[in-house]
CSV table of C-alpha atoms in Angstrom, one decimal:
chain,number,residue,atom,x,y,z
A,1,GLN,CA,0.0,0.0,0.0
A,2,LYS,CA,1.3,3.4,-0.9
A,3,GLU,CA,1.8,5.9,1.9
A,4,VAL,CA,-0.3,8.5,0.2
A,5,GLU,CA,-2.8,7.7,-2.5
A,6,GLN,CA,-4.8,10.0,-4.8
A,7,ASN,CA,-7.4,9.3,-7.4
A,8,SER,CA,-5.1,9.3,-10.4
A,9,GLY,CA,-7.5,11.0,-12.8
A,10,PRO,CA,-7.3,12.7,-15.1
A,11,LEU,CA,-10.3,14.6,-13.9
A,12,SER,CA,-12.3,16.9,-16.2
A,13,VAL,CA,-15.0,19.3,-15.0
A,14,PRO,CA,-16.9,22.1,-16.9
A,15,GLU,CA,-16.2,25.7,-16.0
A,16,GLY,CA,-18.2,26.8,-13.0
A,17,ALA,CA,-18.6,23.2,-11.6
A,18,ILE,CA,-17.2,21.8,-8.3
A,19,ALA,CA,-14.0,19.8,-8.6
A,20,SER,CA,-13.5,17.1,-5.9
A,21,LEU,CA,-10.0,15.7,-5.3
A,22,ASN,CA,-9.4,12.9,-2.8
A,23,CYS,CA,-6.5,11.5,-0.9
A,24,THR,CA,-5.9,8.7,1.6
A,25,TYR,CA,-2.9,8.1,3.7
A,26,SER,CA,-1.7,5.1,5.6
A,27,ASP,CA,0.4,6.4,8.5
A,28,ARG,CA,-1.9,7.2,11.5
A,29,VAL,CA,0.7,9.4,13.2
A,30,SER,CA,0.7,11.9,10.3
A,31,GLN,CA,0.1,15.3,11.7
A,32,SER,CA,-0.1,17.9,8.9
A,33,PHE,CA,-1.8,17.7,5.5
A,34,PHE,CA,-1.3,19.9,2.5
A,35,TRP,CA,-2.5,20.5,-1.0
A,36,TYR,CA,-0.2,21.8,-3.7
A,37,ARG,CA,-1.0,22.9,-7.2
A,38,GLN,CA,1.6,22.4,-9.9
A,39,TYR,CA,1.3,23.9,-13.4
A,40,SER,CA,3.1,22.1,-16.2
A,41,GLY,CA,6.8,22.9,-16.1
A,42,LYS,CA,6.5,24.9,-12.8
A,43,SER,CA,7.2,24.1,-9.1
A,44,PRO,CA,4.5,23.1,-6.6
A,45,GLU,CA,2.6,25.9,-5.0
A,46,LEU,CA,1.0,25.5,-1.6
A,47,ILE,CA,-2.7,26.3,-1.7
A,48,MET,CA,-4.1,24.7,1.4
A,49,SER,CA,-2.9,23.3,4.7
A,50,ILE,CA,-5.1,21.5,7.3
A,51,TYR,CA,-4.2,20.1,10.7
A,52,SER,CA,-7.4,19.1,12.5
A,53,ASN,CA,-10.5,17.2,11.6
A,54,GLY,CA,-13.2,19.1,9.8
A,55,ASP,CA,-13.4,21.7,7.0
A,56,LYS,CA,-11.1,24.6,6.2
A,57,GLU,CA,-12.2,27.2,3.6
A,58,ASP,CA,-10.0,29.7,1.7
A,59,GLY,CA,-11.8,31.5,-1.1
A,60,ARG,CA,-13.0,28.9,-3.6
A,61,PHE,CA,-11.0,26.1,-2.0
A,62,THR,CA,-12.2,23.9,0.9
A,63,ALA,CA,-10.0,21.2,2.4
A,64,GLN,CA,-11.6,18.4,4.5
A,65,LEU,CA,-9.8,16.2,6.9
A,66,ASN,CA,-11.0,13.0,8.6
A,67,LYS,CA,-8.2,11.4,10.6
A,68,ALA,CA,-10.4,8.4,11.7
A,69,SER,CA,-10.8,7.5,8.0
A,70,GLN,CA,-7.3,8.7,7.1
A,71,TYR,CA,-8.8,10.8,4.4
A,72,VAL,CA,-8.2,14.3,3.0
A,73,SER,CA,-10.0,16.0,0.2
A,74,LEU,CA,-10.0,19.3,-1.7
A,75,LEU,CA,-13.0,20.9,-3.2
A,76,ILE,CA,-12.7,23.7,-5.8
A,77,ARG,CA,-15.9,25.6,-6.2
A,78,ASP,CA,-16.7,27.6,-9.4
A,79,SER,CA,-13.8,26.0,-11.2
A,80,GLN,CA,-12.0,28.1,-13.7
A,81,PRO,CA,-9.8,27.1,-16.7
A,82,SER,CA,-6.9,28.6,-14.8
A,83,ASP,CA,-7.4,25.9,-12.2
A,84,SER,CA,-6.2,23.3,-14.7
A,85,ALA,CA,-3.1,21.8,-13.2
A,86,THR,CA,-1.9,18.8,-11.3
A,87,TYR,CA,-2.9,18.8,-7.6
A,88,LEU,CA,-0.6,17.0,-5.2
A,89,CYS,CA,-1.7,15.8,-1.8
A,90,ALA,CA,1.1,15.8,0.8
A,91,VAL,CA,1.3,14.4,4.3
A,92,SER,CA,3.8,15.4,6.9
A,93,ARG,CA,5.1,13.4,9.8
A,94,VAL,CA,8.1,13.4,12.1
A,95,ALA,CA,11.1,11.8,10.4
A,96,PRO,CA,12.5,8.6,12.0
A,97,SER,CA,15.5,10.7,13.2
A,98,GLY,CA,13.1,12.8,15.2
A,99,SER,CA,14.8,16.0,14.2
A,100,ALA,CA,12.9,17.0,11.1
A,101,ARG,CA,9.5,16.7,9.4
A,102,GLN,CA,9.2,14.5,6.3
A,103,LEU,CA,6.7,15.3,3.5
A,104,THR,CA,5.3,12.4,1.5
A,105,PHE,CA,3.5,13.2,-1.7
A,106,GLY,CA,0.7,11.4,-3.5
A,107,SER,CA,1.1,10.8,-7.2
A,108,GLY,CA,-1.1,13.8,-8.1
A,109,THR,CA,-4.4,14.3,-9.9
A,110,GLN,CA,-4.4,16.1,-13.2
A,111,LEU,CA,-7.4,18.4,-13.3
A,112,THR,CA,-8.7,20.0,-16.5
A,113,VAL,CA,-11.5,22.6,-16.4
A,114,LEU,CA,-13.2,22.9,-19.7
A,115,PRO,CA,-14.4,26.3,-20.9
B,1,ASP,CA,9.6,38.2,1.6
B,2,THR,CA,8.0,34.8,1.1
B,3,GLU,CA,10.2,33.6,-1.7
B,4,VAL,CA,12.6,30.8,-2.2
B,5,THR,CA,15.0,31.4,-5.1
B,6,GLN,CA,17.1,28.9,-7.0
B,7,THR,CA,19.9,29.3,-9.5
B,8,PRO,CA,20.5,28.4,-12.3
B,9,LYS,CA,17.0,28.0,-13.9
B,10,HIS,CA,18.5,25.5,-16.4
B,11,LEU,CA,21.7,23.5,-16.4
B,12,VAL,CA,23.2,21.2,-19.0
B,13,MET,CA,26.2,19.2,-18.0
B,14,GLY,CA,28.3,16.3,-19.2
B,15,MET,CA,28.8,13.2,-17.1
B,16,THR,CA,32.3,14.3,-16.1
B,17,ASN,CA,31.4,17.9,-15.1
B,18,LYS,CA,31.2,19.3,-11.6
B,19,LYS,CA,28.4,21.8,-11.0
B,20,SER,CA,26.4,23.3,-8.1
B,21,LEU,CA,22.8,24.2,-7.6
B,22,LYS,CA,22.0,27.1,-5.2
B,23,CYS,CA,19.0,27.9,-3.1
B,24,GLU,CA,18.3,30.9,-0.9
B,25,GLN,CA,15.4,31.8,1.4
B,26,HIS,CA,14.8,34.9,3.5
B,27,MET,CA,11.8,33.7,5.4
B,28,GLY,CA,13.7,32.9,8.6
B,29,HIS,CA,13.0,29.2,8.1
B,30,ARG,CA,15.4,26.8,9.8
B,31,ALA,CA,14.6,23.7,7.7
B,32,MET,CA,15.6,23.4,4.0
B,33,TYR,CA,15.0,20.5,1.6
B,34,TRP,CA,16.2,19.2,-1.7
B,35,TYR,CA,13.7,17.2,-3.9
B,36,LYS,CA,14.1,15.6,-7.3
B,37,GLN,CA,11.1,15.5,-9.6
B,38,LYS,CA,10.9,13.5,-12.8
B,39,ALA,CA,8.2,14.2,-15.5
B,40,LYS,CA,4.7,13.2,-14.4
B,41,LYS,CA,5.9,12.1,-11.0
B,42,PRO,CA,5.6,13.7,-7.6
B,43,PRO,CA,8.7,15.3,-5.9
B,44,GLU,CA,11.0,12.8,-4.2
B,45,LEU,CA,12.8,13.9,-1.0
B,46,MET,CA,16.6,13.8,-1.3
B,47,PHE,CA,17.9,15.7,1.8
B,48,VAL,CA,16.6,17.6,4.8
B,49,TYR,CA,18.6,20.2,6.8
B,50,SER,CA,17.4,21.3,10.1
B,51,TYR,CA,19.2,24.1,11.9
B,52,GLU,CA,22.0,23.8,9.3
B,53,LYS,CA,22.6,20.1,10.1
B,54,LEU,CA,21.8,17.2,7.8
B,55,SER,CA,18.8,15.5,9.3
B,56,ILE,CA,17.7,13.2,6.5
B,57,ASN,CA,19.5,11.6,3.5
B,58,GLU,CA,17.1,9.4,1.6
B,59,SER,CA,19.8,7.0,0.4
B,60,VAL,CA,20.9,9.4,-2.3
B,61,PRO,CA,24.0,8.4,-4.4
B,62,SER,CA,27.2,10.1,-3.3
B,63,ARG,CA,27.4,11.9,-6.7
B,64,PHE,CA,25.0,14.3,-5.0
B,65,SER,CA,26.5,16.3,-2.2
B,66,PRO,CA,24.5,18.8,-0.2
B,67,GLU,CA,25.8,21.7,1.8
B,68,CYS,CA,24.1,24.2,4.1
B,69,PRO,CA,26.6,27.1,4.6
B,70,ASN,CA,24.1,29.1,6.7
B,71,SER,CA,20.4,29.3,7.6
B,72,SER,CA,19.5,31.0,4.4
B,73,LEU,CA,21.5,29.1,1.9
B,74,LEU,CA,21.5,25.5,0.6
B,75,ASN,CA,23.7,24.1,-2.1
B,76,LEU,CA,23.7,20.8,-4.0
B,77,HIS,CA,27.0,19.8,-5.5
B,78,LEU,CA,26.9,17.6,-8.5
B,79,HIS,CA,29.7,15.3,-9.8
B,80,ALA,CA,29.8,12.5,-12.3
B,81,LEU,CA,26.1,12.4,-12.9
B,82,GLN,CA,24.3,10.0,-15.1
B,83,PRO,CA,21.7,10.8,-17.8
B,84,GLU,CA,19.0,9.3,-15.6
B,85,ASP,CA,19.7,12.1,-13.1
B,86,SER,CA,18.1,14.6,-15.5
B,87,ALA,CA,15.1,16.0,-13.7
B,88,LEU,CA,13.7,19.1,-12.0
B,89,TYR,CA,15.5,19.8,-8.8
B,90,LEU,CA,13.4,21.6,-6.2
B,91,CYS,CA,14.5,23.4,-3.1
B,92,ALA,CA,12.0,24.1,-0.3
B,93,SER,CA,12.0,25.6,3.2
B,94,SER,CA,9.8,25.5,6.2
B,95,GLN,CA,9.6,26.4,9.9
B,96,VAL,CA,10.7,23.8,12.4
B,97,GLN,CA,7.7,24.4,14.6
B,98,GLY,CA,4.0,24.9,14.0
B,99,GLY,CA,2.5,23.9,10.7
B,100,PHE,CA,5.7,23.0,8.9
B,101,GLU,CA,4.3,24.3,5.6
B,102,GLN,CA,7.0,23.9,2.9
B,103,PHE,CA,7.5,26.5,0.3
B,104,PHE,CA,9.1,25.6,-3.0
B,105,GLY,CA,11.5,27.5,-5.2
B,106,PRO,CA,11.1,27.6,-8.9
B,107,GLY,CA,13.5,24.7,-9.5
B,108,THR,CA,16.5,24.0,-11.6
B,109,ARG,CA,15.9,22.0,-14.8
B,110,LEU,CA,18.9,19.7,-15.1
B,111,THR,CA,19.9,17.8,-18.2
B,112,VAL,CA,22.8,15.4,-18.1
B,113,LEU,CA,24.3,14.5,-21.5
């Protein structure tokens, strides 16, 4: 089982629709959860972070975390063509050395928003 | 200033060359990271520095040699690379307390001939 799994997609939604991206993780001691957006040829850009169970909203983005189910999701409301990118789920936990945090990425979901 | 900078943007090198990648951040972060990303794959962690000390080395071949001269700078020295080492090399930084959000630089696109 991969440490962090995402629905691989690709995912296509029409402009104005809600895009739903899902992620599960295997390590119960994971403490911090992130969503990154990566445009083709660019570096990952942090768009959401979530640390406790429930929903966190930031503009058109809502992150949801359920630690009991080991599940993280990202909803993008009123999707725009400019949202077309690969979305990476990332999970952070203390490294075995105990002196740093380690970030593990899912394989990413490619989202296309159709005009 | 919430930016991580990396130089050069692009690098082409032969298998016998020695080159260095540079990363700088001025966010006061005390953890810095090197990642390698191949096309259509997620970033893979290579090294982590915490308080300028190497904390994690993810079994990276010795032809990659990291260095952290101070809390703002991170280098990756390259020597005798192979064509399969061609990739996007990403630097990131984060706090060592709190949320540990990692912020990435724009990356260096490396091609090994």
